[in-house]
Coordinates of C-alpha atoms in Angstrom, one line a residue:
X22 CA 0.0 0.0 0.0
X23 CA 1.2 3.6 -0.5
X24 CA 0.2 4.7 2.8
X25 CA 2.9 2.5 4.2
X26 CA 5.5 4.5 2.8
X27 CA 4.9 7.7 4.8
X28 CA 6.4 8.0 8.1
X29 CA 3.6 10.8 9.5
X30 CA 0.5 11.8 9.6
X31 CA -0.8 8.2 8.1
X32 CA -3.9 8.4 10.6
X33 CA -5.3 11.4 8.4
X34 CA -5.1 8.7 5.0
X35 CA -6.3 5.8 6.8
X36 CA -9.4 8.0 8.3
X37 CA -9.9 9.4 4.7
X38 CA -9.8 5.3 3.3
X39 CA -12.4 4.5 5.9
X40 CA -14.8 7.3 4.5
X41 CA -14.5 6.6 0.9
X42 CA -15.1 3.0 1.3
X43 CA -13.9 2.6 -2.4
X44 CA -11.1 0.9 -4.4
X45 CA -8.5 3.8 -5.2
X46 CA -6.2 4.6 -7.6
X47 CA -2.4 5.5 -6.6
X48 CA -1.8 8.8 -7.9
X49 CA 2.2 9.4 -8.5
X50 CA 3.7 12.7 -7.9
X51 CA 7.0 14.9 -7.1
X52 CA 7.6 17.7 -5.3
X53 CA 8.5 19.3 -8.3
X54 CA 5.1 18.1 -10.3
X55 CA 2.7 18.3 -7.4
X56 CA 1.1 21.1 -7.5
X57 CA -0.8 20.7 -10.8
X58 CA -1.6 16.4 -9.5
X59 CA -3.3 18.3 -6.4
X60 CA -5.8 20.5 -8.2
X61 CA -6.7 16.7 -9.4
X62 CA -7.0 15.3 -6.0
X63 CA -9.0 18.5 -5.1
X64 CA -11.7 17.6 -7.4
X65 CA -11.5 13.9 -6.3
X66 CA -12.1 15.0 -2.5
X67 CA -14.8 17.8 -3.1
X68 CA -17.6 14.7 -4.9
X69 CA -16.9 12.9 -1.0
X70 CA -17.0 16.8 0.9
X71 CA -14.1 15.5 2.4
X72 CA -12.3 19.2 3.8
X73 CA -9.5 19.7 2.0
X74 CA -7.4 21.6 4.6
X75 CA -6.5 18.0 6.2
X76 CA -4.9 17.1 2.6
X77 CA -3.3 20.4 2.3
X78 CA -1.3 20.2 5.4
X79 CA -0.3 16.5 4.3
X80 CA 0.9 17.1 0.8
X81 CA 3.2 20.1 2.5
X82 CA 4.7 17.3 5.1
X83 CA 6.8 15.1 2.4
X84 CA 9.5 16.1 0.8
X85 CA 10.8 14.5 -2.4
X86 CA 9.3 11.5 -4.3
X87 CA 5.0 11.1 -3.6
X88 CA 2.7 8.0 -3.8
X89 CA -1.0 9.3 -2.5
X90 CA -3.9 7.2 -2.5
X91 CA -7.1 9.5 -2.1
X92 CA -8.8 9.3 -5.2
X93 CA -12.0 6.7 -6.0
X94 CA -11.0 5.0 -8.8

């Protein structure tokens, strides 16, 4: 799973899992391409009202090489 590659905040992904209830689809970003993957994500979270601020801290946590899993595939 990708969430077993971060070393924080993983509570915040595994609460989010447990609200989609849905198979997902492993979205792969960089730090240096993740801005335009997150207006992607956005859209993804706003059809579940999920708030966004919780992912917004997140993606500004990691550093280097991304593997989120948020989006209903």
């Amino acid at each position: 799973m990708a969430l077993e590659l971060f070393e924080a905040p993983l509570q915040v992904f595994n609460v989010a899992f447990k609200i989609f209830k849905a198979p997902f689809e492993v979205f792969e970003a960089t730090s240096e391409t993740f801005n335009g993957t997150f207006k992607t994500l956005e859209m993804a979270l706003e059809i579940f009202e999920v708030p966004l601020k919780i992912w917004n801290v997140t993606s500004r946590t990691f550093d280097g090489p991304l593997k989120i899993s948020v989006a209903p595939f």
